[in-house]
Amino acid sequence: MEEKKIIELLILKDESAFQIFYEKYLGFIYKICFFMLQDKEEAEDAVQNVFLKILKKINSLKSGVSLKSWVGSITFNEVKNRRRFFSRDKKKNLNFFFEKRDKILTPEENLLEEEKGKKIKDALMSLPFKFRIILILREIEDLSYEEIGKILKIPEGTVKSRIARARFELRENYKEKKIEKM
Amino acid sequence: MKKCEKFLELLSSSIDGKTSFEEEKILREHLRDCEECRRAKEELLILKNELKKIDIPVPERIRLKKLQFSSSQKFPYSNYFAYLFALIIFITIFFLWQNIITGRSTICLEIREKAEDHFPVIIKTIKIKDKLPDDFFMEIEANFKEKSIEMYVIKTNYKEKNEKILKYLKNIEFDGFENKKYYFKIYKCP
């Protein structure tokens, strides 16, 4: 269903449009909440809240605005607000990362991939809030600089420089994890 | 990599294809001579690739929640009124139960040596689990014996309450009374 049509039907509180919208954006919203809040239960709670807010605010959605940017913006505000009330940089044992695999690996390859996956995860989770969110939006969600700018409400120039800084800090964190392991 | 700081942002933008033709040219020239930056670019590409592999499955219970979520959303405020109404009903029933159905009263017991005496020997108040009318009264002749007290109702305006009141009176400890007749006047305390 076309995005414009979904928005029209959502405003009319159409059930089937909501189901389509829910299925389409659930993963996107959940990933942001999960990575940023670093807690599975809190992420689930945040997801519920985001959808509630979306339904309340749907009438205020301006035409021409990308639905994904708008949803991303509401999600970002939700995690930002939650961060204020809960302890910052909570590091919990989050052992539910799965990796997308294109081919079947040998047991040795599997082990190596798992180790690499854990290292990158740890390096990502160790990043400060503003770096983590920008890399999630860029690298995991594959959003454009423009879309990221709309979600985080920052100019494109700032998106560019912040992504660069985030990448280099991630690189440093990743190297440190390597050294720790050795 | 201090000398290369101005190229770091270019490196990152180049990975995303966000450099202009001129910027790309400048970067290429720099990379030709800088091994550190070449290594940095390689590592950034590897990390980008690793990040792309990360996937988080959405928990089943959130997927399942959608049906309840969407059906409740049509009437977002009705639940609140339902709870408020239920609370009001509960409170009303509770008070009715307390005051009418079960009810409690406090009765005053004046004990005189003779009915015509002005001043009672003792006044006691007794809480009972019964709702008594405000004008309730009872007069009893109590015969204190060695090991027991015999009570006779002389007068009352609510005969049906006799047995209950006598039961309460039997549970009271009457210390210091002589073995003789006393006069009890019972009424609902003001």
Short mmCIF file of C-alpha atoms in Angstrom, two decimals:
data_model
loop_
_atom_site.label_atom_id
_atom_site.label_comp_id
_atom_site.label_asym_id
_atom_site.label_seq_id
_atom_site.Cartn_x
_atom_site.Cartn_y
_atom_site.Cartn_z
CA MET A 1 0.00 0.00 0.00
CA GLU A 2 1.26 3.45 -0.90
CA GLU A 3 2.63 5.54 1.96
CA LYS A 4 0.19 8.39 1.33
CA LYS A 5 -2.74 5.97 1.43
CA ILE A 6 -1.52 4.43 4.70
CA ILE A 7 -1.36 7.87 6.30
CA GLU A 8 -4.89 8.73 5.15
CA LEU A 9 -6.26 5.49 6.53
CA LEU A 10 -4.33 5.82 9.79
CA ILE A 11 -5.94 9.22 10.36
CA LEU A 12 -9.29 7.51 9.89
CA LYS A 13 -8.17 4.86 12.42
CA ASP A 14 -8.49 2.10 9.84
CA GLU A 15 -7.63 -1.23 11.45
CA SER A 16 -6.08 -2.92 8.43
CA ALA A 17 -3.94 0.12 7.62
CA PHE A 18 -2.70 0.06 11.18
CA GLN A 19 -1.75 -3.61 10.89
CA ILE A 20 0.24 -2.92 7.74
CA PHE A 21 1.90 0.09 9.32
CA TYR A 22 2.66 -1.87 12.51
CA GLU A 23 4.30 -4.73 10.64
CA LYS A 24 6.27 -2.38 8.44
CA TYR A 25 7.78 -0.23 11.19
CA LEU A 26 7.87 -2.52 14.22
CA GLY A 27 11.37 -3.83 13.45
CA PHE A 28 12.73 -0.35 12.78
CA ILE A 29 11.33 1.08 16.01
CA TYR A 30 12.32 -1.93 18.09
CA LYS A 31 15.94 -1.91 16.89
CA ILE A 32 16.41 1.74 17.78
CA CYS A 33 14.82 1.23 21.21
CA PHE A 34 16.81 -1.92 21.86
CA PHE A 35 20.20 -0.52 20.92
CA MET A 36 19.68 2.80 22.62
CA LEU A 37 18.06 1.61 25.85
CA GLN A 38 20.20 -1.54 26.11
CA ASP A 39 17.41 -3.36 27.88
CA LYS A 40 14.98 -5.76 26.24
CA GLU A 41 12.01 -5.09 28.52
CA GLU A 42 12.43 -1.37 28.45
CA ALA A 43 12.71 -1.52 24.67
CA GLU A 44 9.39 -3.38 24.47
CA ASP A 45 7.77 -0.82 26.70
CA ALA A 46 9.19 2.00 24.62
CA VAL A 47 7.87 0.42 21.41
CA GLN A 48 4.34 0.40 22.85
CA ASN A 49 4.67 4.04 23.80
CA VAL A 50 5.94 5.00 20.38
CA PHE A 51 2.96 3.45 18.63
CA LEU A 52 0.59 5.17 21.04
CA LYS A 53 2.24 8.50 20.31
CA ILE A 54 2.13 7.85 16.58
CA LEU A 55 -1.61 7.30 16.70
CA LYS A 56 -2.13 10.42 18.77
CA LYS A 57 0.02 12.57 16.51
CA ILE A 58 -0.94 11.14 13.11
CA ASN A 59 -3.24 14.08 12.39
CA SER A 60 -0.31 16.45 12.73
CA LEU A 61 1.73 14.68 10.05
CA LYS A 62 2.51 17.16 7.27
CA SER A 63 2.27 16.11 3.65
CA GLY A 64 5.57 15.56 1.92
CA VAL A 65 7.28 14.41 5.11
CA SER A 66 8.82 10.96 4.90
CA LEU A 67 6.90 8.57 7.13
CA LYS A 68 10.08 6.75 8.14
CA SER A 69 11.77 10.00 9.23
CA TRP A 70 8.68 11.00 11.17
CA VAL A 71 8.44 7.61 12.90
CA GLY A 72 12.19 7.68 13.54
CA SER A 73 11.89 11.10 15.10
CA ILE A 74 9.17 10.01 17.53
CA THR A 75 11.21 6.92 18.42
CA PHE A 76 14.34 8.97 18.98
CA ASN A 77 12.49 11.34 21.31
CA GLU A 78 11.10 8.40 23.24
CA VAL A 79 14.52 6.87 23.88
CA LYS A 80 16.00 10.27 24.64
CA ASN A 81 13.33 10.95 27.27
CA ARG A 82 13.68 7.54 28.82
CA ARG A 83 17.40 8.02 29.08
CA ARG A 84 16.77 11.09 31.25
CA PHE A 85 14.81 9.12 33.78
CA PHE A 86 16.79 5.92 33.80
CA SER A 87 20.46 5.39 34.47
CA ARG A 88 22.66 6.27 31.58
CA ASP A 89 24.85 3.85 29.73
CA LYS A 90 23.32 0.81 31.28
CA LYS A 91 25.29 -2.14 30.14
CA LYS A 92 23.35 -5.31 30.44
CA ASN A 93 24.00 -8.75 29.22
CA LEU A 94 22.30 -8.59 25.86
CA ASN A 95 22.90 -11.96 24.36
CA PHE A 96 20.33 -11.87 21.64
CA PHE A 97 22.20 -10.65 18.67
CA PHE A 98 21.71 -12.63 15.56
CA GLU A 99 23.72 -12.33 12.49
CA LYS A 100 22.52 -12.29 8.97
CA ARG A 101 24.33 -14.98 7.07
CA ASP A 102 24.47 -15.44 3.33
CA LYS A 103 26.08 -18.85 3.41
CA ILE A 104 26.48 -21.87 5.61
CA LEU A 105 29.71 -21.76 7.63
CA THR A 106 31.98 -24.45 9.01
CA PRO A 107 32.12 -24.76 12.81
CA GLU A 108 35.46 -22.90 12.86
CA GLU A 109 34.14 -20.13 10.65
CA ASN A 110 31.03 -20.00 12.80
CA LEU A 111 33.07 -19.51 15.95
CA LEU A 112 35.14 -16.79 14.35
CA GLU A 113 32.04 -15.00 13.11
CA GLU A 114 30.45 -15.22 16.55
CA GLU A 115 33.52 -13.70 18.15
CA LYS A 116 33.66 -10.92 15.64
CA GLY A 117 29.94 -10.30 16.13
CA LYS A 118 30.36 -10.04 19.88
CA LYS A 119 33.28 -7.63 19.53
CA ILE A 120 31.44 -5.31 17.18
CA LYS A 121 28.38 -5.42 19.40
CA ASP A 122 30.42 -4.50 22.46
CA ALA A 123 32.22 -1.76 20.57
CA LEU A 124 28.89 -0.32 19.38
CA MET A 125 27.28 -0.46 22.82
CA SER A 126 30.27 1.29 24.34
CA LEU A 127 29.75 4.35 22.16
CA PRO A 128 28.23 7.49 23.66
CA PHE A 129 24.52 7.99 23.01
CA LYS A 130 24.78 10.45 20.12
CA PHE A 131 27.35 8.34 18.25
CA ARG A 132 25.50 5.10 18.78
CA ILE A 133 22.19 6.43 17.42
CA ILE A 134 23.77 7.87 14.32
CA LEU A 135 25.58 4.65 13.44
CA ILE A 136 22.42 2.62 14.02
CA LEU A 137 20.50 4.85 11.66
CA ARG A 138 23.24 4.89 9.04
CA GLU A 139 24.82 1.43 9.16
CA ILE A 140 22.02 -0.79 10.43
CA GLU A 141 18.96 1.03 9.10
CA ASP A 142 20.72 2.35 6.00
CA LEU A 143 19.10 5.78 6.19
CA SER A 144 20.38 8.65 4.10
CA TYR A 145 22.14 11.66 5.64
CA GLU A 146 19.03 13.70 4.89
CA GLU A 147 16.71 11.28 6.69
CA ILE A 148 19.08 11.07 9.65
CA GLY A 149 19.17 14.86 9.84
CA LYS A 150 15.35 14.98 9.97
CA ILE A 151 15.18 12.35 12.71
CA LEU A 152 17.85 13.86 14.90
CA LYS A 153 16.90 17.43 13.95
CA ILE A 154 20.45 18.35 12.99
CA PRO A 155 21.82 19.81 9.76
CA GLU A 156 23.27 17.49 7.15
CA GLY A 157 26.75 18.90 7.73
CA THR A 158 26.54 17.85 11.38
CA VAL A 159 25.31 14.39 10.33
CA LYS A 160 28.38 14.01 8.11
CA SER A 161 30.90 15.04 10.77
CA ARG A 162 29.18 13.10 13.53
CA ILE A 163 29.11 9.89 11.48
CA ALA A 164 32.83 10.30 10.84
CA ARG A 165 33.59 10.80 14.53
CA ALA A 166 31.34 7.91 15.50
CA ARG A 167 33.07 5.58 13.04
CA PHE A 168 36.53 6.45 14.29
CA GLU A 169 35.49 6.05 17.90
CA LEU A 170 33.94 2.70 17.04
CA ARG A 171 37.22 1.73 15.42
CA GLU A 172 39.12 2.62 18.61
CA ASN A 173 36.64 0.69 20.77
CA TYR A 174 36.90 -2.32 18.49
CA LYS A 175 40.70 -2.28 18.67
CA GLU A 176 40.57 -2.03 22.47
CA LYS A 177 38.27 -5.05 22.66
CA LYS A 178 40.77 -6.90 20.48
CA ILE A 179 43.61 -6.00 22.85
CA GLU A 180 41.49 -6.96 25.90
CA LYS A 181 40.85 -10.32 24.34
CA MET A 182 44.58 -10.84 23.77
CA MET B 1 46.77 10.40 12.58
CA LYS B 2 46.89 14.01 13.75
CA LYS B 3 48.20 15.29 10.41
CA CYS B 4 45.39 13.46 8.66
CA GLU B 5 42.58 14.88 10.78
CA LYS B 6 41.20 16.99 7.96
CA PHE B 7 40.93 13.88 5.82
CA LEU B 8 39.04 11.75 8.36
CA GLU B 9 35.67 13.25 7.55
CA LEU B 10 36.39 12.96 3.85
CA LEU B 11 37.27 9.30 4.35
CA SER B 12 33.98 8.63 6.11
CA SER B 13 31.91 10.55 3.55
CA SER B 14 33.69 8.76 0.73
CA ILE B 15 32.60 5.40 2.16
CA ASP B 16 29.00 6.63 1.89
CA GLY B 17 29.51 8.09 -1.57
CA LYS B 18 28.89 11.58 -0.22
CA THR B 19 31.98 13.29 -1.62
CA SER B 20 32.07 15.58 -4.59
CA PHE B 21 34.34 14.90 -7.58
CA GLU B 22 36.89 17.41 -6.29
CA GLU B 23 36.86 16.02 -2.75
CA GLU B 24 37.29 12.49 -4.08
CA LYS B 25 40.32 13.60 -6.07
CA ILE B 26 41.94 15.24 -3.02
CA LEU B 27 41.32 12.14 -0.95
CA ARG B 28 42.72 9.80 -3.56
CA GLU B 29 45.92 11.83 -3.76
CA HIS B 30 46.29 11.73 0.02
CA LEU B 31 45.66 7.99 0.24
CA ARG B 32 48.38 7.41 -2.33
CA ASP B 33 50.96 8.71 0.18
CA CYS B 34 49.41 7.86 3.55
CA GLU B 35 49.50 4.23 4.64
CA GLU B 36 47.78 5.05 7.93
CA CYS B 37 44.74 6.49 6.18
CA ARG B 38 44.65 3.60 3.72
CA ARG B 39 44.58 1.21 6.69
CA ALA B 40 41.91 3.35 8.39
CA LYS B 41 39.70 3.22 5.28
CA GLU B 42 40.03 -0.56 5.09
CA GLU B 43 39.15 -0.94 8.74
CA LEU B 44 36.16 1.39 8.48
CA LEU B 45 34.83 -0.65 5.57
CA ILE B 46 35.25 -3.87 7.57
CA LEU B 47 33.43 -2.37 10.53
CA LYS B 48 30.65 -1.07 8.28
CA ASN B 49 30.26 -4.57 6.92
CA GLU B 50 30.20 -6.09 10.41
CA LEU B 51 27.54 -3.65 11.56
CA LYS B 52 25.34 -4.53 8.61
CA LYS B 53 25.35 -8.16 9.75
CA ILE B 54 23.79 -7.32 13.12
CA ASP B 55 20.15 -8.21 13.36
CA ILE B 56 17.73 -8.04 16.23
CA PRO B 57 14.65 -10.25 16.01
CA VAL B 58 11.49 -8.61 17.31
CA PRO B 59 10.17 -10.59 20.32
CA GLU B 60 7.09 -12.65 19.59
CA ARG B 61 5.07 -11.08 22.38
CA ILE B 62 5.31 -7.65 20.79
CA ARG B 63 4.14 -9.05 17.49
CA LEU B 64 1.22 -10.71 19.23
CA LYS B 65 0.37 -7.61 21.25
CA LYS B 66 -0.65 -5.74 18.11
CA LEU B 67 -4.16 -7.18 18.04
CA GLN B 68 -4.98 -6.07 21.56
CA PHE B 69 -3.24 -2.77 20.97
CA SER B 70 -5.10 -1.85 17.82
CA SER B 71 -8.55 -2.86 19.08
CA SER B 72 -8.16 -0.90 22.30
CA GLN B 73 -6.96 2.17 20.48
CA LYS B 74 -10.32 2.95 18.93
CA PHE B 75 -11.73 3.89 22.33
CA PRO B 76 -8.76 5.12 24.26
CA TYR B 77 -10.66 6.71 27.11
CA SER B 78 -13.49 4.21 27.74
CA ASN B 79 -11.26 2.03 29.90
CA TYR B 80 -10.60 4.85 32.33
CA PHE B 81 -14.32 5.52 32.83
CA ALA B 82 -15.01 1.84 33.28
CA TYR B 83 -12.42 1.59 36.03
CA LEU B 84 -13.68 4.74 37.70
CA PHE B 85 -17.26 3.49 37.61
CA ALA B 86 -16.24 0.11 39.03
CA LEU B 87 -14.34 1.88 41.81
CA ILE B 88 -17.36 4.03 42.72
CA ILE B 89 -19.61 0.95 42.82
CA PHE B 90 -17.13 -0.89 44.99
CA ILE B 91 -16.83 1.98 47.46
CA THR B 92 -20.62 2.34 47.65
CA ILE B 93 -21.11 -1.35 48.28
CA PHE B 94 -18.40 -1.34 50.88
CA PHE B 95 -19.99 1.48 52.82
CA LEU B 96 -23.44 -0.05 52.51
CA TRP B 97 -22.08 -3.31 53.79
CA GLN B 98 -20.33 -1.61 56.67
CA ASN B 99 -23.17 0.64 57.77
CA ILE B 100 -26.40 -1.06 56.86
CA ILE B 101 -25.85 -4.75 56.33
CA THR B 102 -23.24 -5.41 58.99
CA GLY B 103 -23.38 -2.16 60.89
CA ARG B 104 -21.78 -1.29 64.15
CA SER B 105 -23.07 0.50 67.17
CA THR B 106 -21.80 1.61 70.49
CA ILE B 107 -24.10 0.97 73.43
CA CYS B 108 -23.91 2.58 76.81
CA LEU B 109 -24.50 0.46 79.90
CA GLU B 110 -25.37 2.13 83.15
CA ILE B 111 -25.36 -0.09 86.19
CA ARG B 112 -27.33 1.06 89.24
CA GLU B 113 -27.93 -0.63 92.53
CA LYS B 114 -31.61 0.30 92.28
CA ALA B 115 -33.71 1.45 89.35
CA GLU B 116 -34.62 4.72 91.05
CA ASP B 117 -31.02 5.67 91.88
CA HIS B 118 -29.91 8.84 90.17
CA PHE B 119 -26.30 7.97 89.75
CA PRO B 120 -25.04 4.72 88.29
CA VAL B 121 -22.43 2.66 90.09
CA ILE B 122 -20.58 2.27 86.79
CA ILE B 123 -20.96 3.23 83.13
CA LYS B 124 -19.50 1.09 80.40
CA THR B 125 -19.49 1.51 76.63
CA ILE B 126 -19.62 -1.58 74.48
CA LYS B 127 -19.03 -1.79 70.74
CA ILE B 128 -21.29 -4.29 69.07
CA LYS B 129 -21.52 -5.62 65.57
CA ASP B 130 -25.08 -4.64 65.01
CA LYS B 131 -26.81 -1.63 63.66
CA LEU B 132 -29.11 -0.33 66.37
CA PRO B 133 -31.69 2.40 65.94
CA ASP B 134 -30.94 5.68 67.71
CA ASP B 135 -33.87 5.36 70.12
CA PHE B 136 -32.94 1.86 71.27
CA PHE B 137 -33.17 1.15 74.98
CA MET B 138 -33.29 -1.85 77.29
CA GLU B 139 -33.72 -2.30 81.04
CA ILE B 140 -32.38 -5.45 82.69
CA GLU B 141 -32.42 -6.87 86.16
CA ALA B 142 -29.14 -8.62 86.78
CA ASN B 143 -28.82 -11.00 89.70
CA PHE B 144 -25.14 -11.42 90.61
CA LYS B 145 -24.49 -14.81 92.18
CA GLU B 146 -21.36 -16.62 93.28
CA LYS B 147 -20.41 -17.99 89.90
CA SER B 148 -22.94 -16.59 87.50
CA ILE B 149 -25.11 -13.62 86.57
CA GLU B 150 -28.79 -14.08 85.82
CA MET B 151 -30.27 -11.45 83.57
CA TYR B 152 -33.91 -10.65 82.93
CA VAL B 153 -35.11 -8.11 80.41
CA ILE B 154 -37.62 -5.80 82.12
CA LYS B 155 -38.24 -3.41 79.30
CA THR B 156 -37.12 -2.90 75.70
CA ASN B 157 -38.41 -1.32 72.55
CA TYR B 158 -36.67 -3.79 70.23
CA LYS B 159 -37.39 -7.30 71.44
CA GLU B 160 -35.61 -8.88 68.49
CA LYS B 161 -32.31 -7.48 69.78
CA ASN B 162 -32.66 -9.10 73.24
CA GLU B 163 -30.69 -12.22 72.62
CA LYS B 164 -27.85 -10.45 70.93
CA ILE B 165 -27.43 -7.81 73.62
CA LEU B 166 -27.53 -10.42 76.37
CA LYS B 167 -24.79 -12.35 74.60
CA TYR B 168 -22.56 -9.28 74.62
CA LEU B 169 -23.29 -8.61 78.26
CA LYS B 170 -22.36 -12.13 79.21
CA ASN B 171 -18.88 -11.56 77.80
CA ILE B 172 -18.23 -8.56 80.03
CA GLU B 173 -16.18 -9.01 83.17
CA PHE B 174 -18.02 -7.52 86.12
CA ASP B 175 -15.34 -7.26 88.80
CA GLY B 176 -15.99 -5.88 92.25
CA PHE B 177 -19.74 -6.44 92.23
CA GLU B 178 -21.47 -7.90 95.26
CA ASN B 179 -23.70 -10.91 95.06
CA LYS B 180 -27.00 -9.07 94.76
CA LYS B 181 -29.37 -7.56 92.24
CA TYR B 182 -28.37 -4.67 90.04
CA TYR B 183 -30.27 -2.65 87.53
CA PHE B 184 -28.92 -2.24 83.98
CA LYS B 185 -29.98 0.57 81.71
CA ILE B 186 -28.82 0.13 78.14
CA TYR B 187 -29.14 2.60 75.27
CA LYS B 188 -27.39 3.59 72.13
CA CYS B 189 -24.65 6.04 73.02
CA PRO B 190 -25.26 9.52 71.65
#
